[in-house]
């Protein structure tokens, strides 16, 4: 996965940053026992997802690679434990 640059796009960074701010707002208001502020923070979290999806639709997200398929390698054969007998 190191070569996929997963999440390194303006859409991902913006969406996650907005969602993180919403999480902080909701957490602060939850500690202060203010339900309206908590739900406002949750709306900000959802807004982060909407903004990220809108930016991806505008072309600022990870490009879709339909022609390039990642080949999955079969796992290596496992060895028996050192003390096991056949």
Coordinates of C-alpha atoms in Angstrom, one line a residue:
X1 CA 0.0 0.0 0.0
X2 CA 3.0 2.3 0.2
X3 CA 2.8 3.2 -3.5
X4 CA -0.9 4.0 -3.6
X5 CA -0.7 7.4 -1.9
X6 CA -4.1 6.6 -0.3
X7 CA -5.6 9.7 1.3
X8 CA -2.9 12.2 0.2
X9 CA -5.3 14.5 -1.7
X10 CA -6.8 17.9 -1.0
X11 CA -10.3 16.3 -0.7
X12 CA -9.1 13.9 1.9
X13 CA -7.2 16.4 4.0
X14 CA -10.0 18.9 3.9
X15 CA -12.7 16.4 4.8
X16 CA -10.8 14.9 7.6
X17 CA -9.8 18.3 9.0
X18 CA -13.4 19.5 9.1
X19 CA -14.5 16.2 10.7
X20 CA -11.8 16.5 13.3
X21 CA -12.8 20.0 14.2
X22 CA -16.4 18.8 14.5
X23 CA -15.3 15.9 16.8
X24 CA -13.5 18.4 19.0
X25 CA -16.5 20.7 19.2
X26 CA -18.8 17.8 20.0
X27 CA -16.4 16.4 22.6
X28 CA -16.1 19.8 24.3
X29 CA -19.9 20.3 24.5
X30 CA -20.4 16.8 25.7
X31 CA -18.1 17.5 28.6
X32 CA -20.0 20.7 29.3
X33 CA -23.3 18.8 29.2
X34 CA -24.7 21.0 26.4
X35 CA -26.6 18.7 24.1
X36 CA -27.3 21.4 21.4
X37 CA -23.6 22.1 21.1
X38 CA -22.8 18.4 20.9
X39 CA -25.3 17.9 18.0
X40 CA -23.9 21.0 16.3
X41 CA -20.4 19.3 16.5
X42 CA -21.9 16.2 15.0
X43 CA -23.3 18.2 12.1
X44 CA -19.8 19.6 11.5
X45 CA -18.5 16.0 11.4
X46 CA -21.1 15.1 8.8
X47 CA -20.3 18.3 6.9
X48 CA -16.6 17.2 6.7
X49 CA -17.8 14.0 4.8
X50 CA -20.0 16.0 2.5
X51 CA -17.2 18.5 1.7
X52 CA -14.7 15.7 1.1
X53 CA -17.2 13.9 -1.3
X54 CA -17.9 17.1 -3.1
X55 CA -14.2 17.9 -3.6
X56 CA -13.6 14.3 -4.8
X57 CA -16.4 14.8 -7.3
X58 CA -14.7 18.0 -8.5
X59 CA -11.6 16.0 -9.3
X60 CA -9.5 16.8 -6.2
X61 CA -9.5 13.3 -4.9
X62 CA -7.6 10.1 -5.7
X63 CA -8.0 9.3 -9.4
X64 CA -9.8 6.0 -10.1
X65 CA -7.5 3.4 -11.8
X66 CA -9.7 1.0 -13.7
X67 CA -7.1 -0.5 -16.0
X68 CA -4.5 -1.1 -13.3
X69 CA -5.4 -4.0 -11.1
X70 CA -3.3 -4.8 -8.1
X71 CA -2.1 -8.5 -8.1
X72 CA -2.6 -10.2 -4.8
X73 CA 0.3 -12.4 -3.8
X74 CA -0.5 -15.7 -2.0
X75 CA 0.8 -15.9 1.5
X76 CA 4.0 -17.8 2.0
X77 CA 3.8 -21.3 3.3
X78 CA 3.9 -21.5 7.1
X79 CA 6.3 -23.7 8.9
X80 CA 5.4 -26.0 11.8
X81 CA 6.6 -25.0 15.3
X82 CA 10.1 -26.0 16.2
X83 CA 9.1 -28.8 18.5
X84 CA 6.4 -30.4 16.3
X85 CA 6.9 -33.9 15.0
X86 CA 5.4 -35.4 11.9

